[in-house]
PDB file of C-alpha atoms in Angstrom:
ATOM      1  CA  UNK A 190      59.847  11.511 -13.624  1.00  0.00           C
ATOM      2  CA  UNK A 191      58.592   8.839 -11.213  1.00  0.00           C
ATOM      3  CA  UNK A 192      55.223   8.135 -10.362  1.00  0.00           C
ATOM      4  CA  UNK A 193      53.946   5.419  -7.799  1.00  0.00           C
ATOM      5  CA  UNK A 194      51.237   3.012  -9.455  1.00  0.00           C
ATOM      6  CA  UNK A 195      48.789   0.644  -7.937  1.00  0.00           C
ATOM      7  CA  UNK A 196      47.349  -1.939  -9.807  1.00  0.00           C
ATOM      8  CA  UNK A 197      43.870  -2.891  -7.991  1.00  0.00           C
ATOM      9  CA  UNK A 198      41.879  -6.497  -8.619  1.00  0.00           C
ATOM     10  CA  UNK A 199      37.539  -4.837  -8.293  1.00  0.00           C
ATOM     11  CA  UNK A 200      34.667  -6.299  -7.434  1.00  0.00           C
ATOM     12  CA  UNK A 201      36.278  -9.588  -6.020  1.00  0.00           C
ATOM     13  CA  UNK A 202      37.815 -11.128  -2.896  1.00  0.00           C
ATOM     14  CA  UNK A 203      39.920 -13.350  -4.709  1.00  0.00           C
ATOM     15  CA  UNK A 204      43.106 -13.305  -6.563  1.00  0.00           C
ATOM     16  CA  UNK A 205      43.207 -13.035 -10.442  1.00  0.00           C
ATOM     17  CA  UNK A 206      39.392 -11.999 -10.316  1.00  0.00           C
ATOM     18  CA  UNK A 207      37.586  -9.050 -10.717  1.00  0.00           C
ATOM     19  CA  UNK A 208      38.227  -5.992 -13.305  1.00  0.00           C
ATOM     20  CA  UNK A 209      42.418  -4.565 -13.058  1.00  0.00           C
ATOM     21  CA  UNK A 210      42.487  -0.723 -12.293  1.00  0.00           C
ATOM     22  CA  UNK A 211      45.704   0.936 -12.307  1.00  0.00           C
ATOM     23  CA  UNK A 212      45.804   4.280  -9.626  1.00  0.00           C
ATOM     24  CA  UNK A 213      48.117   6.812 -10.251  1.00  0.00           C
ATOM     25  CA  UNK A 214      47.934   9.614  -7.366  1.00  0.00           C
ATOM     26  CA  UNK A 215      49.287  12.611  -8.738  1.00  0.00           C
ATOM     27  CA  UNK A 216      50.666  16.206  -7.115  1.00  0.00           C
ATOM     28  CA  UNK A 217      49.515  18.536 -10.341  1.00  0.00           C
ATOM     29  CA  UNK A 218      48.063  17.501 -13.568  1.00  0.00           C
ATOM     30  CA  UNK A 219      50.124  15.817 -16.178  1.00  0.00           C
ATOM     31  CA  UNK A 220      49.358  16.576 -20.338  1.00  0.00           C
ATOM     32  CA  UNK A 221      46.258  14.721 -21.361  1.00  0.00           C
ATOM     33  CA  UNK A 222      48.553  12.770 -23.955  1.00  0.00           C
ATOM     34  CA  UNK A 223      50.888  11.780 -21.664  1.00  0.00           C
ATOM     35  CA  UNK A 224      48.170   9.851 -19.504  1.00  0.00           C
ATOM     36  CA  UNK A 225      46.678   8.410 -22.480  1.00  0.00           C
ATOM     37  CA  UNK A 226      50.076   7.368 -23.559  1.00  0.00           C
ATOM     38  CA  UNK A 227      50.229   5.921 -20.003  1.00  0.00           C
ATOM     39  CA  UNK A 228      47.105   4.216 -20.166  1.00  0.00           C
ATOM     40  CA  UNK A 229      47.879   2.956 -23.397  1.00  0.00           C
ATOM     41  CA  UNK A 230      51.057   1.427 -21.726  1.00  0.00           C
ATOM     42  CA  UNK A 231      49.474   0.012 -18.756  1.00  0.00           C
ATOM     43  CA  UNK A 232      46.590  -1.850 -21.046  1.00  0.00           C
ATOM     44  CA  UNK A 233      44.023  -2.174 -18.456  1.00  0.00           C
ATOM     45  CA  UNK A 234      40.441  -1.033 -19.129  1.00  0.00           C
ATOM     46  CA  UNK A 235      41.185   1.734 -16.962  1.00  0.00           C
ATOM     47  CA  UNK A 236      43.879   3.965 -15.666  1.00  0.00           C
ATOM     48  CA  UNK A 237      42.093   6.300 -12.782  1.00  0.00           C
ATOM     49  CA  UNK A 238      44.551   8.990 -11.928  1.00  0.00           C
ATOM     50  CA  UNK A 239      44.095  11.678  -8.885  1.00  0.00           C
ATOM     51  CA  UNK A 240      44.950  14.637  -8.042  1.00  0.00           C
ATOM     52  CA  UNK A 241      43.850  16.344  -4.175  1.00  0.00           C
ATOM     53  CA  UNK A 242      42.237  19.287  -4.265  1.00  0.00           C
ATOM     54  CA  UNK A 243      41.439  19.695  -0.285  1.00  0.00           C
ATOM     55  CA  UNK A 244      41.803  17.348   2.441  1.00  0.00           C
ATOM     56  CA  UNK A 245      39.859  13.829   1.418  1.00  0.00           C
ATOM     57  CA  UNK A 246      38.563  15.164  -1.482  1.00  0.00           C
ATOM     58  CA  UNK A 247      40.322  14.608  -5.182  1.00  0.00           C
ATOM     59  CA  UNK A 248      39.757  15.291  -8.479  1.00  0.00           C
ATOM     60  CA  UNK A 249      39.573  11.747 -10.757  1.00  0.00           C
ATOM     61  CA  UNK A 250      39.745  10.933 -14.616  1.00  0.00           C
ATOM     62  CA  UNK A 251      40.012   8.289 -15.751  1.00  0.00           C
ATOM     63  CA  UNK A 252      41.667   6.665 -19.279  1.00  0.00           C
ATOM     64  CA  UNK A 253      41.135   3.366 -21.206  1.00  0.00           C
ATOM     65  CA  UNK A 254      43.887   2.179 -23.919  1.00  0.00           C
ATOM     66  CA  UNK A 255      41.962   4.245 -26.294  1.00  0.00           C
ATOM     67  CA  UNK A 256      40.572   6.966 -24.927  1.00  0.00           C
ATOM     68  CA  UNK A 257      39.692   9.479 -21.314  1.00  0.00           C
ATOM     69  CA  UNK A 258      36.413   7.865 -20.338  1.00  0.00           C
ATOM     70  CA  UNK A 259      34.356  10.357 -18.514  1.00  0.00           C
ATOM     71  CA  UNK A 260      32.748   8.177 -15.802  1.00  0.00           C
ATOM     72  CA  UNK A 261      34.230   4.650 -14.533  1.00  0.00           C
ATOM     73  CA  UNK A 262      33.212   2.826 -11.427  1.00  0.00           C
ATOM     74  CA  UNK A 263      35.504  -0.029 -10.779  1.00  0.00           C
ATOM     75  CA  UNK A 264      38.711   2.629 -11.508  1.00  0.00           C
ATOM     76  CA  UNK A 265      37.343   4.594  -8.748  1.00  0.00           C
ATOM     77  CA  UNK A 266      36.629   2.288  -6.210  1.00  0.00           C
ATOM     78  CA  UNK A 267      40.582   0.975  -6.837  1.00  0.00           C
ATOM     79  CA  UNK A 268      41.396   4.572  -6.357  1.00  0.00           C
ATOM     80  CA  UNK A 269      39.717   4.657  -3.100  1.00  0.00           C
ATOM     81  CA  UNK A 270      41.096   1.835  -1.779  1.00  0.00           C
ATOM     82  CA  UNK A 271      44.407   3.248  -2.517  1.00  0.00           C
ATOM     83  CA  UNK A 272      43.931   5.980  -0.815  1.00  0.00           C
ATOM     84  CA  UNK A 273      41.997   4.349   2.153  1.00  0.00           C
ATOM     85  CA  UNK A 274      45.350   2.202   2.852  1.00  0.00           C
ATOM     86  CA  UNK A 275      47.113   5.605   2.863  1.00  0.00           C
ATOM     87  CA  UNK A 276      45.239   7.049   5.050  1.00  0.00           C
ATOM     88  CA  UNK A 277      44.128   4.577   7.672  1.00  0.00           C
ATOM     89  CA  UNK A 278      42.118   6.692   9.634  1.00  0.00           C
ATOM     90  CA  UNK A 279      39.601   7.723   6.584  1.00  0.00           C
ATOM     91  CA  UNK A 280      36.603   6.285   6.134  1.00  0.00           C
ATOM     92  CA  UNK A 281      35.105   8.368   3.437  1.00  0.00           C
ATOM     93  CA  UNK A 282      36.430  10.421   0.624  1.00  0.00           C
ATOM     94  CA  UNK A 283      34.781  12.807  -1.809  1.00  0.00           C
ATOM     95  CA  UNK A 284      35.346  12.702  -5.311  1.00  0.00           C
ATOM     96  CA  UNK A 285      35.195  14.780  -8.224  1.00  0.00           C
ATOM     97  CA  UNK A 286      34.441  14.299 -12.021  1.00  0.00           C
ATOM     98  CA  UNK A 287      33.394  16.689 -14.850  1.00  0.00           C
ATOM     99  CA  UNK A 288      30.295  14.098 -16.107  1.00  0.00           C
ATOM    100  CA  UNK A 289      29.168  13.270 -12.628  1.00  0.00           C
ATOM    101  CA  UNK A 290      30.001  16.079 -10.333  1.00  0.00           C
ATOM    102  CA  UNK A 291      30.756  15.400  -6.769  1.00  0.00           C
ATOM    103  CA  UNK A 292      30.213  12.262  -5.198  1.00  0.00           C
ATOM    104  CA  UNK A 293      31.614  10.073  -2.311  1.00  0.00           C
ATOM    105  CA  UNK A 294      32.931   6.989  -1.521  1.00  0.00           C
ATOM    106  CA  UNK A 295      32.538   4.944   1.834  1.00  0.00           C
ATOM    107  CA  UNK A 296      34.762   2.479   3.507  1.00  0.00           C
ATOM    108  CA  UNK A 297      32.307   0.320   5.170  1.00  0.00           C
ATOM    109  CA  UNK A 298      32.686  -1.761   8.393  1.00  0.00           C
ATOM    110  CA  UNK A 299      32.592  -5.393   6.446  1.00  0.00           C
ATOM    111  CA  UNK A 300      35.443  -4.252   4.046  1.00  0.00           C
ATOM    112  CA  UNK A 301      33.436  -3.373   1.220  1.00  0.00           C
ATOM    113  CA  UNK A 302      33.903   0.204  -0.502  1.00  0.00           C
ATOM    114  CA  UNK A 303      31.074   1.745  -1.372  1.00  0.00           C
ATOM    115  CA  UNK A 304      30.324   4.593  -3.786  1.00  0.00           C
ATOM    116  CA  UNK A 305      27.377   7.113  -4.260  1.00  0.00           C
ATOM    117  CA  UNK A 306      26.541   8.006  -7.977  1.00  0.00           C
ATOM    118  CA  UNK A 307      23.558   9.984  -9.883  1.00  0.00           C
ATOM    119  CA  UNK A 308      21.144   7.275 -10.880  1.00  0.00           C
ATOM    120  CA  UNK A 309      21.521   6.936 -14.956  1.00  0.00           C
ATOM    121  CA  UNK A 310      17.926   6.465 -15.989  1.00  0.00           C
ATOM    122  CA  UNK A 311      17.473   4.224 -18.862  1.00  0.00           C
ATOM    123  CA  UNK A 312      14.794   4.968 -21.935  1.00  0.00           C
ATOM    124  CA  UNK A 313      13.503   2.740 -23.790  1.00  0.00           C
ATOM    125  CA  UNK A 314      14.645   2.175 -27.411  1.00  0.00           C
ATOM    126  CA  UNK A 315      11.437   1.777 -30.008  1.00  0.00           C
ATOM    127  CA  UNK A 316      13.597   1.975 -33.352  1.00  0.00           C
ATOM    128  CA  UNK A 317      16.689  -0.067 -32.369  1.00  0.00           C
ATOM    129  CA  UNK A 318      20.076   0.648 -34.836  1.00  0.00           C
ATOM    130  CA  UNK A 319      20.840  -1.820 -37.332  1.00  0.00           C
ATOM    131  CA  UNK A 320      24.642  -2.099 -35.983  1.00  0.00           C
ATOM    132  CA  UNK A 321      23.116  -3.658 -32.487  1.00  0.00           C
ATOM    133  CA  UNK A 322      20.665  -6.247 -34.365  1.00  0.00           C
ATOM    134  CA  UNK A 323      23.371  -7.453 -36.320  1.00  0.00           C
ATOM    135  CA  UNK A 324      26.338  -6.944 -33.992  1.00  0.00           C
ATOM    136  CA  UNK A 325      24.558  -9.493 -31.458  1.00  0.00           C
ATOM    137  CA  UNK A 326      24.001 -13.141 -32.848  1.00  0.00           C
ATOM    138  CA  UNK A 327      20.877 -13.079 -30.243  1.00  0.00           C
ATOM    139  CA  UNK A 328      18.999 -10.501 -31.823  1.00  0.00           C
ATOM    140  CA  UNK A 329      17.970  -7.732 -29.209  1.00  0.00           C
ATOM    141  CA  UNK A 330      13.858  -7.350 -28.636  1.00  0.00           C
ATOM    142  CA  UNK A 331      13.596  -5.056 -25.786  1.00  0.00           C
ATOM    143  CA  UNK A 332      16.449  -2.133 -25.395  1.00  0.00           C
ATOM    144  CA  UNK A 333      16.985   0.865 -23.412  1.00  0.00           C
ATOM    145  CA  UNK A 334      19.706   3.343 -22.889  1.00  0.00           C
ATOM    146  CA  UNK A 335      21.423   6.124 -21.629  1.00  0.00           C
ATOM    147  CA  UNK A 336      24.365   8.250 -21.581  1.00  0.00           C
ATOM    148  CA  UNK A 337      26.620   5.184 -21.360  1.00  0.00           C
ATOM    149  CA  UNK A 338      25.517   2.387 -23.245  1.00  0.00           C
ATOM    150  CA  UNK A 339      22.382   0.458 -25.474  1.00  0.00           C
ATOM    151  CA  UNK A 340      21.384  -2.302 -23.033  1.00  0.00           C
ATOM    152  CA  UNK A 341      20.029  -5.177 -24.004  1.00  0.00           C
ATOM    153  CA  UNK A 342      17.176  -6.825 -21.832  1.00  0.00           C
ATOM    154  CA  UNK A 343      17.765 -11.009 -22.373  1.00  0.00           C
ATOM    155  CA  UNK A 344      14.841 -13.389 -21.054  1.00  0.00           C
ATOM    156  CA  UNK A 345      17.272 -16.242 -19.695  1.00  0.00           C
ATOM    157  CA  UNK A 346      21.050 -16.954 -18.638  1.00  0.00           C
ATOM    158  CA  UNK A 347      21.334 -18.849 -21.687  1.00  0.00           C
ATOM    159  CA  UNK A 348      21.222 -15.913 -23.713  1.00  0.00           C
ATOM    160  CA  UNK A 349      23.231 -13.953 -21.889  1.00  0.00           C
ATOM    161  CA  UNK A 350      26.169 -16.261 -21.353  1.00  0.00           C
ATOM    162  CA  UNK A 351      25.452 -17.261 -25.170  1.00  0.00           C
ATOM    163  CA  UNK A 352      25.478 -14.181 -27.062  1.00  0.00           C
ATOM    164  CA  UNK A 353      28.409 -13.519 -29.927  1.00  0.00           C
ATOM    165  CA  UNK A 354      29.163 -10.551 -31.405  1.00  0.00           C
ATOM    166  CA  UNK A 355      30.841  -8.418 -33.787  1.00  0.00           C
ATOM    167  CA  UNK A 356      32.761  -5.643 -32.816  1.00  0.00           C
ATOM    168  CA  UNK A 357      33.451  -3.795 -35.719  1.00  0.00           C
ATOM    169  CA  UNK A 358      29.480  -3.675 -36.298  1.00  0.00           C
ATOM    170  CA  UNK A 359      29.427  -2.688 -32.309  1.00  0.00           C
ATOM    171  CA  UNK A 360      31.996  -0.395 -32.660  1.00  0.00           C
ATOM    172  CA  UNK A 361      29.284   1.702 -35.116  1.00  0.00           C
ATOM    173  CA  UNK A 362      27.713   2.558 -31.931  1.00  0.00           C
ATOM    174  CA  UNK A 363      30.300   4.562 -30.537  1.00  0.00           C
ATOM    175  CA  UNK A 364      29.999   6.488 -28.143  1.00  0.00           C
ATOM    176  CA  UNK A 365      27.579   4.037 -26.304  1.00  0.00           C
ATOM    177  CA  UNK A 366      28.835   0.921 -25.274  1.00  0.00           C
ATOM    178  CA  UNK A 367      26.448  -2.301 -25.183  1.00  0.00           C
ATOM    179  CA  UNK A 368      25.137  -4.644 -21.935  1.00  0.00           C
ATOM    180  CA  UNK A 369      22.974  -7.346 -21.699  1.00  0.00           C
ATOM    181  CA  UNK A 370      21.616  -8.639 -19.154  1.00  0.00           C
ATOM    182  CA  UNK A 371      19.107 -10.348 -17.645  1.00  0.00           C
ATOM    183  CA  UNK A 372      17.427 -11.629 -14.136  1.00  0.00           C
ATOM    184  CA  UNK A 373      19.456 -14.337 -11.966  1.00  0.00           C
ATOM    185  CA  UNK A 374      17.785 -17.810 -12.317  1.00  0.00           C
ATOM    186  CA  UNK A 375      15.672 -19.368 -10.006  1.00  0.00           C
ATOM    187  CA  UNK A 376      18.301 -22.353  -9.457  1.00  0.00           C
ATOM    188  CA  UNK A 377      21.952 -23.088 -10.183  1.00  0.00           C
ATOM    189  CA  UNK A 378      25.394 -21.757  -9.045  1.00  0.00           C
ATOM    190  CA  UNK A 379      24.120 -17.676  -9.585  1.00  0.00           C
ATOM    191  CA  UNK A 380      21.051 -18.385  -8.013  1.00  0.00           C
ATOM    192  CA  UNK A 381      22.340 -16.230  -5.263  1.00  0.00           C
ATOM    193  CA  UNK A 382      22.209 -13.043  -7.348  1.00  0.00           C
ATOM    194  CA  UNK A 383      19.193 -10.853  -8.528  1.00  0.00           C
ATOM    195  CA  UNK A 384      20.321 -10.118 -12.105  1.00  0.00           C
ATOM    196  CA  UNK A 385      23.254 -10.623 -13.927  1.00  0.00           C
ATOM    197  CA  UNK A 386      25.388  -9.163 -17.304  1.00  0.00           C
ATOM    198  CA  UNK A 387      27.857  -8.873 -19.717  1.00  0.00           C
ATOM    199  CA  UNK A 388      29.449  -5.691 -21.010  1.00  0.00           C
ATOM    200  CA  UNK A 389      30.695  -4.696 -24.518  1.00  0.00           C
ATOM    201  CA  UNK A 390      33.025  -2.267 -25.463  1.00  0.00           C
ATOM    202  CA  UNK A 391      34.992  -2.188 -28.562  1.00  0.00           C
ATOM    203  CA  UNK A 392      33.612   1.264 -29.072  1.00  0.00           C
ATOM    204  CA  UNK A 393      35.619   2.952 -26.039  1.00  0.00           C
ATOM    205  CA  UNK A 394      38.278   0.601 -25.027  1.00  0.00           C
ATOM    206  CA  UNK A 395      38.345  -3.431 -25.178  1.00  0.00           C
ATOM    207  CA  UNK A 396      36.085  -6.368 -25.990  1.00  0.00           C
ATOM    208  CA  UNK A 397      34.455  -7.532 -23.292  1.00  0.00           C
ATOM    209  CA  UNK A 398      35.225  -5.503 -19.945  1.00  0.00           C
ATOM    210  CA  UNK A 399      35.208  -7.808 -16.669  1.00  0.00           C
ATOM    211  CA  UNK A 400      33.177  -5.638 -14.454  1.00  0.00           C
ATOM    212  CA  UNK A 401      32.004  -2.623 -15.204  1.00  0.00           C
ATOM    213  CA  UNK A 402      30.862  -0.346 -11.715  1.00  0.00           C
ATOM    214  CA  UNK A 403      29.192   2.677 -13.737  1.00  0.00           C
ATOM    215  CA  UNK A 404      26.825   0.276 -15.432  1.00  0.00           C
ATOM    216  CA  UNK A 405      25.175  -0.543 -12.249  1.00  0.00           C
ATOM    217  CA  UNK A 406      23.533   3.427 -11.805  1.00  0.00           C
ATOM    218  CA  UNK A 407      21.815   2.077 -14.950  1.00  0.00           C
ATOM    219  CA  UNK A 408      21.000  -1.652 -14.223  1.00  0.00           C
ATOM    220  CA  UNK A 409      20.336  -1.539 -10.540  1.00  0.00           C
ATOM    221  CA  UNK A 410      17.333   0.938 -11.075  1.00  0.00           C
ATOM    222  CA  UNK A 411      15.805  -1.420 -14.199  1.00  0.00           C
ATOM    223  CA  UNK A 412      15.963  -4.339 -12.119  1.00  0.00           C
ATOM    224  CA  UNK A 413      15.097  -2.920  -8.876  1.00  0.00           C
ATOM    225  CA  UNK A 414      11.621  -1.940 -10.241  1.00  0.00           C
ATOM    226  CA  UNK A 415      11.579  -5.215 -12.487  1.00  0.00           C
ATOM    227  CA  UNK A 416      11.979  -7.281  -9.115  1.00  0.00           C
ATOM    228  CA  UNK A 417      10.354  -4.671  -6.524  1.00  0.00           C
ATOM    229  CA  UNK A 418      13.207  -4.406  -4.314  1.00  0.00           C
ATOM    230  CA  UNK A 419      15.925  -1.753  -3.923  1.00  0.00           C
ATOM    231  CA  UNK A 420      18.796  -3.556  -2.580  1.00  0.00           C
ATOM    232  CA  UNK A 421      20.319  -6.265  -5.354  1.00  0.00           C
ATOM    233  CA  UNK A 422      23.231  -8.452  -5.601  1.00  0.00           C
ATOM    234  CA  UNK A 423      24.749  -8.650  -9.239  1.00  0.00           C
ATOM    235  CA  UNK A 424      27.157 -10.416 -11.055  1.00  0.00           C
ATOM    236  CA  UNK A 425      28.600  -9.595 -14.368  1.00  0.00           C
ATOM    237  CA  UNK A 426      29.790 -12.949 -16.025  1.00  0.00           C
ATOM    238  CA  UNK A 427      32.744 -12.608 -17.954  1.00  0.00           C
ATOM    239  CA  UNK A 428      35.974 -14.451 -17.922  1.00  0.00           C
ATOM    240  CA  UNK A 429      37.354 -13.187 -15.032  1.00  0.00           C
ATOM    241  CA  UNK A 430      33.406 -12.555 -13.076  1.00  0.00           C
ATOM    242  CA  UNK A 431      32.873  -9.888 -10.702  1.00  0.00           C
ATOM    243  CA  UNK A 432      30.626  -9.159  -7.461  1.00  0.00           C
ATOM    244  CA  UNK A 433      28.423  -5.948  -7.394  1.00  0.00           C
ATOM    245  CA  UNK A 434      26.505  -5.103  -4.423  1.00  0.00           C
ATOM    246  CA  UNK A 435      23.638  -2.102  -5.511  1.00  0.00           C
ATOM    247  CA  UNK A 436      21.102  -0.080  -3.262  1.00  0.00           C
ATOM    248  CA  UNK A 437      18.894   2.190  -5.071  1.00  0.00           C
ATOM    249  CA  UNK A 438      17.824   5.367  -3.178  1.00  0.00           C
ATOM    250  CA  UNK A 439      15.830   7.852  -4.776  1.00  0.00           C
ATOM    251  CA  UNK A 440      18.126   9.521  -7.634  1.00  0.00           C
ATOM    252  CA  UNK A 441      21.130   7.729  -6.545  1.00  0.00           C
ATOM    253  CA  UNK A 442      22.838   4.551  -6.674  1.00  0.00           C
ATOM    254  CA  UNK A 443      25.083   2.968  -4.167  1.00  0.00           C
ATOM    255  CA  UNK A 444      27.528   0.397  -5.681  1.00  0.00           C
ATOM    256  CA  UNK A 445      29.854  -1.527  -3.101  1.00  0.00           C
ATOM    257  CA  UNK A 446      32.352  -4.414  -3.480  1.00  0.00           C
ATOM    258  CA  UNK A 447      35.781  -5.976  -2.421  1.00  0.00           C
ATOM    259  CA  UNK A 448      38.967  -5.050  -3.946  1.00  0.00           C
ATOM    260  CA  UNK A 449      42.158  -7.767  -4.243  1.00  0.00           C
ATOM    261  CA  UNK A 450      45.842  -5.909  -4.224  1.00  0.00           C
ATOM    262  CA  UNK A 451      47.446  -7.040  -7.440  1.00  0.00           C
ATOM    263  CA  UNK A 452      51.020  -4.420  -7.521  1.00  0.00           C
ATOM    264  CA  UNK A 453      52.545  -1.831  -6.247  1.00  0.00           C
ATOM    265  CA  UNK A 454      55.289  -0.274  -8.166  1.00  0.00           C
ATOM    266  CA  UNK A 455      56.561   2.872  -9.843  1.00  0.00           C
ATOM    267  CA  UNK A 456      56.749   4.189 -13.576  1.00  0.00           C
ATOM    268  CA  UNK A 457      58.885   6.751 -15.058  1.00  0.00           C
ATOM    269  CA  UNK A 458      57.333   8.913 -17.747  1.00  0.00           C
TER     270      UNK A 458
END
């Protein structure tokens, strides 16, 4: 059976950049194996696929080389751009997950899609595991999580862009992932951002992910009341780097950015 693929570059305006999302638009549900089998194939973090459910609105889940992942940002703004460039005359969709609910996602006037998720709250961590002291050659002083992930507050970009660690301690974790971060010096070639971070997974599906959207319902709110503003400008340093525009409004989070057209193609399953 065919199935037409896209294969979307997130959070980035430029070529080779960004976090690789593969879109799979489908007309019924396939077997849960056979997606992870395809996600395993494709070996991208992510591998979003979509099924409509009423006009504009789809259901979305979304598989890394390991595993279904129950909430992924970057995967779903590739979908949405897929489907924007389908449908020309959109300029919103609605979306639908099991961990999140509904939700929708915005094509905005500069080019930027923009989506509208539950604000993750973070807690703070006052007995933090063994496996994340060890698994980070920085060792972590202030923590919080969530549903997602342990993250890892850092006082300098140093740290940040310094830190090692060991996965198979990390991977102890499971099923929280691990982020650190930490706020965007003063001066310096990211002094245009507000915060920036890394994210671990070896847990749930990879190493290091490049740019991880759903992180941001959890970041943007810490650093929004760190810095006493609600509208941020992140960037999450890995290899490949990644822009994240945030807006915190009450209990939700609105996290926009570019997206970069890598392939369009088809797979037979």
């Amino acid at each position: 059976m065919p199935l037409d693929i896209s294969i979307i570059n997130i959070f980035t305006s430029t070529a080779f950049k960004g976090n690789p999302a593969a879109v799979i638009v489908l007309e019924e549900w396939l077997d849960s194996a056979v997606m992870q089998a395809i996600a395993m194939q494709n070996n991208l973090s992510e591998t979003a696929f979509l099924l409509e459910t009423a006009a504009a609105q789809y259901h979305i889940r979304w598989f890394s080389p390991l595993c279904e992942i129950d909430f992924c940002g970057h995967a779903t703004l590739a979908s949405a751009f897929v489907l924007f460039n389908h449908h020309s005359n959109l300029t919103q969709l609605s979306f639908y997950a099991e961990a999140v609910g509904e939700f929708v996602v915005d094509k905005l006037a500069s080019g930027k899609i923009q989506m509208d998720f539950p604000k993750q709250i973070l807690e703070p961590v006052t007995s933090i595991p063994e496996a994340l002291i060890k698994g980070l050659s920085i060792a972590p002083v202030e923590v919080y999580r969530n549903r997602q992930a342990y993250f890892v507050v850092y006082e300098s970009l140093v740290q940040v862009m310094g830190v090692c660690r060991d996965n198979d301690l990390l991977k102890q974790l499971a099923p929280l992932d691990v982020v650190v971060t930490c706020a965007a010096p003063s001066v310096g070639n990211l002094s245009q951002y507000d915060f920036i971070s890394r994210y671990f997974w070896p847990a749930n599906g990879g190493d290091e992910d490049p740019v991880t959207g759903s992180a941001y319902t959890g970041l943007a709110p810490l650093w929004a009341e760190r810095l006493g503003k609600n509208e941020l400008s992140a960037y999450q340093a890995s290899s490949r780097g990644g822009e994240i525009d945030c807006h915190v409004v009450e209990d939700r989070v609105l996290v926009a950015g570019n997206a970069m057209p890598y392939l369009s193609g088809t797979i037979i399953v």
